[in-house]
Amino acid sequence: MSGIRTIIRFIAAITLLRANLAPAAGSPTLTGPDAPLRITIGQTIQPGEENQMAEAEGTVTFVGKQGRAVYLEIGSEAGYMPVTVKGGADYLPDLLLRSRIRARGICTPIRSVGGKIIGSLHVVNINDIAVLQLPEETWQHYPLCTTKAATQTNNLEQIVYLRGRVQSVQPGRSFLLADESGQLTVNSRQARLEIAGTATEVLGVWQQRGSNKIFQCVFFRPVAGATNQASLPALTTTEQIRWLRPDEAGRHYPVKVRGVITFLRPGGGNIQDETGGIFLWELWNATTNSDLKSGDFCELEGVTAPGDFSPILLCRKLTILNAGQFPEPLRPSWTELIGGGLDAQWVEVEGVALSETKHDLELGMKGGRISCWVPGPGNYLGAIVRVRGVVRAFNDKHRHINGVQINVPYQKFIEVEAPASKDPFSAPTVLPKDLFSYNPNVFAFRRVKVVGQVVHVRDGVCYVMDGTNGMRLIPEAGAKTGVGDTVEAVGFPDIQYPYDSPLLTLLEAIIRDTGHQPLPAPQKITLDNLLSRDHDSTLVQTEASLLNTSMYGAEQVLELQTGTRVYFARLELVSGHIPRLPAGSRLEVTGVYVFNSDESNGRQDVGPFDLLLNSPADIRVLALPSWWTAQHAIMVVSSMALVILLAVAWIGLLHQQVGRRTVELSAANQSLKGEIAERKRMENELVRTRLQHMVEQERTRIARDLHDDLGSRVTRIVLLLDELLLQNRVPPSDAPEHPSEISAAAKEIIQALDETVWAVNPRNDTLPHLFNYLSQFAIEFLKAANARCRLDFPDHPAARTISAETRHNLFLAVKEALNNAVRHAQAAEVRLRATVNEESLILTVEDDGRGFAGASDDPTADGLRNMRQRMEEISGQFNIESALGKGTKVTLTCLWSSRE
């Protein structure tokens, strides 16, 4: 059994080796015994084809990442198949979605009802993914970049979009691309490189190959001028047309698409394939078949045009292939419809029929109204209907949308979900809270009936109270009601904040008066419950201080304050006029509480809520402000200030001569004090300079003594130990441990001694010496650990002075970070970067090791605490970022203002 497993592993290894040695993705399909198995999605797997190298094509419908691997799903008419790319590039998720690709990898079977089928594809090399076609959406996603700007970027694995002319095709599957800013060598995996002299656009990324940085092409396509239509690429899907900019669509790309005619009109119509819909023009000139109708599956040939709003297809030839099937509709919201992005798309909407004529049906949807063109009347008024049709956007001369209509090709695409009620008021009365109870018969547009009393009417909105509950009614056009009327109303509920003090509005309400009564007693509110949404649309009463009175349009606005809350009371001028009251008056205000749920309506005077007044009688003055107002206080203070000013002037005249003499004496005194202060300053400066010079001399002597005396002695010990081992001629594996350990310890002492000498020596108190020492140490340390070292230091840093304490702590922190990257993270590559600005020096140590999720139980926790403590000692900052499998990044920040 073990022998069979060994043979299987050997065969799998040979298979993977062939896959890695196979031509790059995008090359012609191989034939012969080494060619991969060509498979289709959903294909039944035959005996002997399991775990073989296979190749499949499809459109990417989903892209995700799991660690360093990329997970794809490619689809076709037969279904979809998962594809896992081991070690995928970072740019893949953004680039491959909705692209057509060819993937090569090991196929894995799964069990289905009909037997074993191809279950998934495991790709081991990114080069085994060939991009066959990119959607136009992808090209439009990336901004156009010049070759000069592309060569100056340092961002690896970031998609760059270039456009230029191919100057020459070079050996090794590369070509030279030039534009007005310069030229760039582009490496390509695509097989077709006979493009010299043609205009080309490229999507590619910068990649690191050893010490070189190359520009790797992911996909390119030829682009010709408007006068050379023959070389423009042919478009085969409506999605490619929809993503063309107006100037691009005006270049008349050749088009050949197949799809279903979704709507016909004089001069044109609409066609939709599996990617979307597009508007057709000059349709009847492209066919002589008068039997063309909506629902036919056709093949269309023509060219693109910019259209008045979205790109269109100018038809040149139409062939009816068969009777077609209308596509599955999109189900957008009203907001999505009015945006215009669904122009020419087949959609389904639901709403209530508000009005109906011979060919026009107006629906009320959640959020607004939408107009539909229908083939004929159908007696839908008041019914809840579901409509399918093609979106048509209307626009102005600036290509801005100013209207939307849904064109319905046949009457059968209008479904009555709930017929109109003959007596809408026969519905049972519900309370607002009942709308949140379980009801299995609820559908999107359900009319409900409420009863209550109108407490205010403004701007077409009726505010109604049902006992202690308040709600808003937006009646149909022409409905009339007044304050105090008791009403029954039937409409469509719209609820805001449904789970926390909901606000209920009844849309398209049909209102019937049932009587008239005095208004209910208002509910008194205080500062504690002033901002509760439970008061919305109810009659309330509160006490407030008047801050200001102003006119705003056709209403009088009182700015009020209760406690720290400021709000407004509004009275329409047609209902009367409140007499002018002085600011500071204490008022009792009765009005309808209206919570402002939408503060984005452009009004600058909107507060958290408003009080809507029915008449001037809703304002009662409790107390007028005291005579001692701010204005009176200013008058009294101004008079006293004038008296004091005159007295000061008189005193000033008396002391004028005394002042002159005082100034003269003061000037002499100041001159003498200045001389004394300058002499003291010079003496202190001289003493400080001498002390600093003595300290530097002592540091230099200590460094020289350590290096010349102690260093030479330890070095002699190392040499004697090494000589002892050589004299004994003992193999290293059999050598005694003590001499080796003593030699190693002595070498560590020499290294530590060198670090101490470097830290003590005052000649190293500059930024360039710090960078040079860190570079030398990192290179030697990582070389000994067999790890790649990448340095990014400023070429010519300013010779800025940095203290020995700061240098020493920074060096030890960097040393600890490098040690953690090698010993604990097991990194293969470490990057050391320095950034210098006016405020700080930033050192970054970043590795590609295994990382960690937390430092509490990590063996490097002591080292992390030491680094943090060292940075705190120099008033710096320490930061670490790490995640399992994603490496570690340590950032050390030294602030100049705090240390130097």
PDB file of C-alpha atoms in Angstrom, residues 7-223:
ATOM      1  CA  ILE A   7       3.904   6.045  -7.065  1.00  0.00           C
ATOM      2  CA  ILE A   8       0.868   8.358  -6.806  1.00  0.00           C
ATOM      3  CA  ARG A   9       2.978  11.078  -5.157  1.00  0.00           C
ATOM      4  CA  PHE A  10       5.620  10.688  -7.901  1.00  0.00           C
ATOM      5  CA  ILE A  11       3.017  11.025 -10.664  1.00  0.00           C
ATOM      6  CA  ALA A  12       1.540  14.129  -8.983  1.00  0.00           C
ATOM      7  CA  ALA A  13       5.005  15.690  -8.651  1.00  0.00           C
ATOM      8  CA  ILE A  14       5.733  15.060 -12.351  1.00  0.00           C
ATOM      9  CA  THR A  15       2.350  16.605 -13.214  1.00  0.00           C
ATOM     10  CA  LEU A  16       3.050  19.750 -11.186  1.00  0.00           C
ATOM     11  CA  LEU A  17       6.536  19.984 -12.725  1.00  0.00           C
ATOM     12  CA  ARG A  18       5.025  19.868 -16.204  1.00  0.00           C
ATOM     13  CA  ALA A  19       2.549  22.551 -15.178  1.00  0.00           C
ATOM     14  CA  ASN A  20       5.337  24.867 -14.003  1.00  0.00           C
ATOM     15  CA  LEU A  21       7.378  24.211 -17.147  1.00  0.00           C
ATOM     16  CA  ALA A  22       4.376  24.709 -19.441  1.00  0.00           C
ATOM     17  CA  PRO A  23       4.196  27.868 -21.601  1.00  0.00           C
ATOM     18  CA  ALA A  24       2.890  31.030 -19.913  1.00  0.00           C
ATOM     19  CA  ALA A  25      -0.837  31.660 -19.710  1.00  0.00           C
ATOM     20  CA  GLY A  26      -2.278  33.081 -22.858  1.00  0.00           C
ATOM     21  CA  SER A  27      -0.087  30.937 -25.108  1.00  0.00           C
ATOM     22  CA  PRO A  28      -1.653  28.638 -27.745  1.00  0.00           C
ATOM     23  CA  THR A  29      -3.205  25.437 -26.434  1.00  0.00           C
ATOM     24  CA  LEU A  30      -0.749  22.549 -26.403  1.00  0.00           C
ATOM     25  CA  THR A  31      -1.389  19.281 -28.260  1.00  0.00           C
ATOM     26  CA  GLY A  32       0.117  15.897 -27.768  1.00  0.00           C
ATOM     27  CA  PRO A  33       0.735  13.807 -24.658  1.00  0.00           C
ATOM     28  CA  ASP A  34       1.853  16.812 -22.537  1.00  0.00           C
ATOM     29  CA  ALA A  35      -1.199  18.919 -23.385  1.00  0.00           C
ATOM     30  CA  PRO A  36      -3.579  19.584 -20.469  1.00  0.00           C
ATOM     31  CA  LEU A  37      -7.007  18.015 -20.518  1.00  0.00           C
ATOM     32  CA  ARG A  38      -9.579  20.412 -22.036  1.00  0.00           C
ATOM     33  CA  ILE A  39     -12.637  20.404 -19.782  1.00  0.00           C
ATOM     34  CA  THR A  40     -15.950  22.245 -19.568  1.00  0.00           C
ATOM     35  CA  ILE A  41     -17.874  23.270 -16.497  1.00  0.00           C
ATOM     36  CA  GLY A  42     -20.173  20.483 -15.315  1.00  0.00           C
ATOM     37  CA  GLN A  43     -18.406  17.885 -17.464  1.00  0.00           C
ATOM     38  CA  THR A  44     -18.543  14.249 -16.342  1.00  0.00           C
ATOM     39  CA  ILE A  45     -15.099  13.008 -15.403  1.00  0.00           C
ATOM     40  CA  GLN A  46     -13.883   9.782 -16.961  1.00  0.00           C
ATOM     41  CA  PRO A  47     -11.747   7.080 -15.299  1.00  0.00           C
ATOM     42  CA  GLY A  48      -8.109   8.115 -15.233  1.00  0.00           C
ATOM     43  CA  GLU A  49      -8.855  11.829 -15.534  1.00  0.00           C
ATOM     44  CA  GLU A  50      -8.951  12.511 -11.800  1.00  0.00           C
ATOM     45  CA  ASN A  51      -6.249  14.795 -10.395  1.00  0.00           C
ATOM     46  CA  GLN A  52      -4.867  15.471 -13.875  1.00  0.00           C
ATOM     47  CA  MET A  53      -3.636  18.723 -15.368  1.00  0.00           C
ATOM     48  CA  ALA A  54      -6.693  20.318 -17.013  1.00  0.00           C
ATOM     49  CA  GLU A  55      -7.657  23.584 -18.684  1.00  0.00           C
ATOM     50  CA  ALA A  56     -11.022  25.368 -18.591  1.00  0.00           C
ATOM     51  CA  GLU A  57     -12.471  28.676 -19.786  1.00  0.00           C
ATOM     52  CA  GLY A  58     -15.211  30.781 -18.269  1.00  0.00           C
ATOM     53  CA  THR A  59     -16.326  34.160 -16.994  1.00  0.00           C
ATOM     54  CA  VAL A  60     -15.289  35.078 -13.447  1.00  0.00           C
ATOM     55  CA  THR A  61     -18.431  35.638 -11.359  1.00  0.00           C
ATOM     56  CA  PHE A  62     -16.857  35.818  -7.886  1.00  0.00           C
ATOM     57  CA  VAL A  63     -13.414  36.677  -6.484  1.00  0.00           C
ATOM     58  CA  GLY A  64     -12.295  36.272  -2.873  1.00  0.00           C
ATOM     59  CA  LYS A  65      -9.072  35.840  -0.894  1.00  0.00           C
ATOM     60  CA  GLN A  66      -8.127  33.328   1.773  1.00  0.00           C
ATOM     61  CA  GLY A  67      -4.693  34.102   3.135  1.00  0.00           C
ATOM     62  CA  ARG A  68      -2.289  34.367   0.193  1.00  0.00           C
ATOM     63  CA  ALA A  69      -4.537  32.257  -2.051  1.00  0.00           C
ATOM     64  CA  VAL A  70      -7.215  33.649  -4.390  1.00  0.00           C
ATOM     65  CA  TYR A  71     -10.597  31.934  -4.715  1.00  0.00           C
ATOM     66  CA  LEU A  72     -12.451  32.315  -8.029  1.00  0.00           C
ATOM     67  CA  GLU A  73     -15.711  31.065  -9.450  1.00  0.00           C
ATOM     68  CA  ILE A  74     -15.889  30.838 -13.243  1.00  0.00           C
ATOM     69  CA  GLY A  75     -19.248  30.365 -14.876  1.00  0.00           C
ATOM     70  CA  SER A  76     -20.835  29.386 -18.152  1.00  0.00           C
ATOM     71  CA  GLU A  77     -24.285  28.342 -19.306  1.00  0.00           C
ATOM     72  CA  ALA A  78     -23.719  24.921 -17.665  1.00  0.00           C
ATOM     73  CA  GLY A  79     -23.099  26.354 -14.195  1.00  0.00           C
ATOM     74  CA  TYR A  80     -20.010  27.404 -12.269  1.00  0.00           C
ATOM     75  CA  MET A  81     -16.759  25.862 -11.047  1.00  0.00           C
ATOM     76  CA  PRO A  82     -14.474  26.940  -8.152  1.00  0.00           C
ATOM     77  CA  VAL A  83     -10.853  27.780  -8.996  1.00  0.00           C
ATOM     78  CA  THR A  84      -8.205  28.193  -6.287  1.00  0.00           C
ATOM     79  CA  VAL A  85      -5.019  30.072  -7.204  1.00  0.00           C
ATOM     80  CA  LYS A  86      -2.166  29.339  -4.810  1.00  0.00           C
ATOM     81  CA  GLY A  87      -0.210  32.473  -3.954  1.00  0.00           C
ATOM     82  CA  GLY A  88      -2.309  34.799  -6.097  1.00  0.00           C
ATOM     83  CA  ALA A  89      -1.243  38.393  -6.658  1.00  0.00           C
ATOM     84  CA  ASP A  90      -2.889  41.234  -4.733  1.00  0.00           C
ATOM     85  CA  TYR A  91      -4.256  42.824  -7.893  1.00  0.00           C
ATOM     86  CA  LEU A  92      -6.268  39.763  -8.974  1.00  0.00           C
ATOM     87  CA  PRO A  93      -9.510  40.465  -7.024  1.00  0.00           C
ATOM     88  CA  ASP A  94      -9.959  43.905  -8.620  1.00  0.00           C
ATOM     89  CA  LEU A  95      -8.972  42.830 -12.124  1.00  0.00           C
ATOM     90  CA  LEU A  96     -10.577  39.445 -12.767  1.00  0.00           C
ATOM     91  CA  LEU A  97     -14.211  40.042 -11.772  1.00  0.00           C
ATOM     92  CA  ARG A  98     -16.450  39.595 -14.865  1.00  0.00           C
ATOM     93  CA  SER A  99     -13.378  38.866 -17.020  1.00  0.00           C
ATOM     94  CA  ARG A 100     -13.193  35.852 -19.310  1.00  0.00           C
ATOM     95  CA  ILE A 101     -10.176  33.711 -18.409  1.00  0.00           C
ATOM     96  CA  ARG A 102      -8.485  30.403 -19.176  1.00  0.00           C
ATOM     97  CA  ALA A 103      -7.294  28.548 -16.067  1.00  0.00           C
ATOM     98  CA  ARG A 104      -4.882  25.593 -16.005  1.00  0.00           C
ATOM     99  CA  GLY A 105      -4.508  23.382 -12.935  1.00  0.00           C
ATOM    100  CA  ILE A 106      -5.244  20.083 -11.221  1.00  0.00           C
ATOM    101  CA  CYS A 107      -8.906  19.067 -11.570  1.00  0.00           C
ATOM    102  CA  THR A 108     -10.682  17.549  -8.577  1.00  0.00           C
ATOM    103  CA  PRO A 109     -13.899  15.524  -8.986  1.00  0.00           C
ATOM    104  CA  ILE A 110     -17.080  15.653  -6.937  1.00  0.00           C
ATOM    105  CA  ARG A 111     -20.048  13.309  -6.799  1.00  0.00           C
ATOM    106  CA  SER A 112     -23.368  14.352  -8.397  1.00  0.00           C
ATOM    107  CA  VAL A 113     -26.599  12.601  -9.304  1.00  0.00           C
ATOM    108  CA  GLY A 114     -25.255  11.580 -12.718  1.00  0.00           C
ATOM    109  CA  GLY A 115     -21.879  10.410 -11.424  1.00  0.00           C
ATOM    110  CA  LYS A 116     -18.543  12.120 -10.927  1.00  0.00           C
ATOM    111  CA  ILE A 117     -18.113  15.561 -12.495  1.00  0.00           C
ATOM    112  CA  ILE A 118     -15.354  18.150 -12.550  1.00  0.00           C
ATOM    113  CA  GLY A 119     -15.673  19.819  -9.137  1.00  0.00           C
ATOM    114  CA  SER A 120     -12.857  22.372  -8.891  1.00  0.00           C
ATOM    115  CA  LEU A 121      -9.546  23.458 -10.373  1.00  0.00           C
ATOM    116  CA  HIS A 122      -6.395  24.047  -8.276  1.00  0.00           C
ATOM    117  CA  VAL A 123      -3.958  26.443  -9.976  1.00  0.00           C
ATOM    118  CA  VAL A 124      -0.431  26.378  -8.584  1.00  0.00           C
ATOM    119  CA  ASN A 125       1.075  29.252 -10.578  1.00  0.00           C
ATOM    120  CA  ILE A 126      -0.303  32.702 -11.265  1.00  0.00           C
ATOM    121  CA  ASN A 127       1.072  32.384 -14.800  1.00  0.00           C
ATOM    122  CA  ASP A 128      -1.460  29.602 -15.429  1.00  0.00           C
ATOM    123  CA  ILE A 129      -4.273  32.193 -15.422  1.00  0.00           C
ATOM    124  CA  ALA A 130      -4.715  33.758 -18.884  1.00  0.00           C
ATOM    125  CA  VAL A 131      -6.988  36.785 -19.264  1.00  0.00           C
ATOM    126  CA  LEU A 132      -8.856  36.338 -22.553  1.00  0.00           C
ATOM    127  CA  GLN A 133     -11.162  39.346 -22.328  1.00  0.00           C
ATOM    128  CA  LEU A 134     -11.674  42.186 -19.875  1.00  0.00           C
ATOM    129  CA  PRO A 135     -15.053  43.929 -19.511  1.00  0.00           C
ATOM    130  CA  GLU A 136     -15.105  47.574 -20.530  1.00  0.00           C
ATOM    131  CA  GLU A 137     -15.995  48.392 -16.925  1.00  0.00           C
ATOM    132  CA  THR A 138     -12.487  47.297 -15.885  1.00  0.00           C
ATOM    133  CA  TRP A 139     -10.778  49.607 -18.386  1.00  0.00           C
ATOM    134  CA  GLN A 140     -12.879  52.542 -17.209  1.00  0.00           C
ATOM    135  CA  HIS A 141     -12.088  51.794 -13.545  1.00  0.00           C
ATOM    136  CA  TYR A 142      -8.411  52.808 -13.760  1.00  0.00           C
ATOM    137  CA  PRO A 143      -7.236  56.354 -14.623  1.00  0.00           C
ATOM    138  CA  LEU A 144      -5.022  56.732 -17.682  1.00  0.00           C
ATOM    139  CA  CYS A 145      -1.345  57.133 -16.771  1.00  0.00           C
ATOM    140  CA  THR A 146       1.630  58.294 -18.849  1.00  0.00           C
ATOM    141  CA  THR A 147       4.737  56.154 -19.244  1.00  0.00           C
ATOM    142  CA  LYS A 148       6.806  58.821 -17.491  1.00  0.00           C
ATOM    143  CA  ALA A 149       4.519  58.819 -14.452  1.00  0.00           C
ATOM    144  CA  ALA A 150       4.455  55.006 -14.485  1.00  0.00           C
ATOM    145  CA  THR A 151       8.262  54.765 -14.298  1.00  0.00           C
ATOM    146  CA  GLN A 152       8.304  57.087 -11.281  1.00  0.00           C
ATOM    147  CA  THR A 153       5.864  55.091  -9.175  1.00  0.00           C
ATOM    148  CA  ASN A 154       7.130  52.751  -6.445  1.00  0.00           C
ATOM    149  CA  ASN A 155       3.869  50.899  -5.842  1.00  0.00           C
ATOM    150  CA  LEU A 156       4.288  47.206  -6.646  1.00  0.00           C
ATOM    151  CA  GLU A 157       1.302  45.017  -7.602  1.00  0.00           C
ATOM    152  CA  GLN A 158      -0.833  48.102  -8.354  1.00  0.00           C
ATOM    153  CA  ILE A 159      -2.695  48.171 -11.665  1.00  0.00           C
ATOM    154  CA  VAL A 160      -1.472  50.883 -14.101  1.00  0.00           C
ATOM    155  CA  TYR A 161      -3.381  51.867 -17.253  1.00  0.00           C
ATOM    156  CA  LEU A 162      -1.184  52.989 -20.195  1.00  0.00           C
ATOM    157  CA  ARG A 163      -1.959  53.982 -23.759  1.00  0.00           C
ATOM    158  CA  GLY A 164       0.637  54.486 -26.494  1.00  0.00           C
ATOM    159  CA  ARG A 165       2.131  53.152 -29.698  1.00  0.00           C
ATOM    160  CA  VAL A 166       4.234  50.000 -29.934  1.00  0.00           C
ATOM    161  CA  GLN A 167       7.668  50.992 -31.235  1.00  0.00           C
ATOM    162  CA  SER A 168       9.176  47.530 -31.496  1.00  0.00           C
ATOM    163  CA  VAL A 169       8.617  43.925 -30.465  1.00  0.00           C
ATOM    164  CA  GLN A 170      11.627  42.577 -28.579  1.00  0.00           C
ATOM    165  CA  PRO A 171      12.756  38.975 -28.032  1.00  0.00           C
ATOM    166  CA  GLY A 172      11.488  37.289 -24.890  1.00  0.00           C
ATOM    167  CA  ARG A 173       7.779  38.242 -25.217  1.00  0.00           C
ATOM    168  CA  SER A 174       8.149  41.976 -24.567  1.00  0.00           C
ATOM    169  CA  PHE A 175       7.572  45.176 -26.513  1.00  0.00           C
ATOM    170  CA  LEU A 176       8.457  48.876 -26.268  1.00  0.00           C
ATOM    171  CA  LEU A 177       5.483  51.194 -25.621  1.00  0.00           C
ATOM    172  CA  ALA A 178       5.889  54.947 -26.244  1.00  0.00           C
ATOM    173  CA  ASP A 179       3.655  57.980 -25.702  1.00  0.00           C
ATOM    174  CA  GLU A 180       4.215  61.727 -25.682  1.00  0.00           C
ATOM    175  CA  SER A 181       5.941  61.569 -22.261  1.00  0.00           C
ATOM    176  CA  GLY A 182       8.457  58.778 -22.920  1.00  0.00           C
ATOM    177  CA  GLN A 183       8.687  55.029 -23.434  1.00  0.00           C
ATOM    178  CA  LEU A 184       8.545  51.875 -21.344  1.00  0.00           C
ATOM    179  CA  THR A 185       9.472  48.214 -21.849  1.00  0.00           C
ATOM    180  CA  VAL A 186       6.445  45.984 -21.264  1.00  0.00           C
ATOM    181  CA  ASN A 187       6.719  42.247 -20.561  1.00  0.00           C
ATOM    182  CA  SER A 188       3.730  40.280 -21.847  1.00  0.00           C
ATOM    183  CA  ARG A 189       2.435  36.743 -21.429  1.00  0.00           C
ATOM    184  CA  GLN A 190      -0.004  37.120 -24.325  1.00  0.00           C
ATOM    185  CA  ALA A 191       0.949  35.110 -27.376  1.00  0.00           C
ATOM    186  CA  ARG A 192      -0.005  37.697 -29.987  1.00  0.00           C
ATOM    187  CA  LEU A 193       2.903  40.150 -30.192  1.00  0.00           C
ATOM    188  CA  GLU A 194       2.796  41.073 -33.891  1.00  0.00           C
ATOM    189  CA  ILE A 195       1.583  44.573 -32.979  1.00  0.00           C
ATOM    190  CA  ALA A 196       4.533  46.806 -33.881  1.00  0.00           C
ATOM    191  CA  GLY A 197       3.407  50.230 -35.021  1.00  0.00           C
ATOM    192  CA  THR A 198      -0.126  49.973 -33.642  1.00  0.00           C
ATOM    193  CA  ALA A 199      -1.736  52.072 -30.940  1.00  0.00           C
ATOM    194  CA  THR A 200      -2.231  49.922 -27.862  1.00  0.00           C
ATOM    195  CA  GLU A 201      -3.637  50.276 -24.374  1.00  0.00           C
ATOM    196  CA  VAL A 202      -2.207  48.181 -21.548  1.00  0.00           C
ATOM    197  CA  LEU A 203      -3.190  47.163 -18.026  1.00  0.00           C
ATOM    198  CA  GLY A 204      -0.141  46.041 -16.075  1.00  0.00           C
ATOM    199  CA  VAL A 205       1.690  45.992 -12.750  1.00  0.00           C
ATOM    200  CA  TRP A 206       5.219  46.626 -11.508  1.00  0.00           C
ATOM    201  CA  GLN A 207       6.875  43.474 -10.164  1.00  0.00           C
ATOM    202  CA  GLN A 208      10.203  42.828  -8.481  1.00  0.00           C
ATOM    203  CA  ARG A 209      12.465  40.286 -10.179  1.00  0.00           C
ATOM    204  CA  GLY A 210      15.565  39.972  -8.056  1.00  0.00           C
ATOM    205  CA  SER A 211      17.128  43.422  -7.950  1.00  0.00           C
ATOM    206  CA  ASN A 212      15.235  44.590 -11.058  1.00  0.00           C
ATOM    207  CA  LYS A 213      11.787  46.092 -11.310  1.00  0.00           C
ATOM    208  CA  ILE A 214       9.851  45.145 -14.467  1.00  0.00           C
ATOM    209  CA  PHE A 215       6.495  46.219 -15.847  1.00  0.00           C
ATOM    210  CA  GLN A 216       4.409  43.086 -16.398  1.00  0.00           C
ATOM    211  CA  CYS A 217       1.468  43.350 -18.806  1.00  0.00           C
ATOM    212  CA  VAL A 218      -1.709  41.687 -17.553  1.00  0.00           C
ATOM    213  CA  PHE A 219      -3.746  42.429 -20.694  1.00  0.00           C
ATOM    214  CA  PHE A 220      -3.445  44.652 -23.745  1.00  0.00           C
ATOM    215  CA  ARG A 221      -5.603  45.442 -26.723  1.00  0.00           C
ATOM    216  CA  PRO A 222      -5.058  47.472 -29.884  1.00  0.00           C
ATOM    217  CA  VAL A 223      -6.619  50.925 -30.134  1.00  0.00           C
TER     218      VAL A 223
END
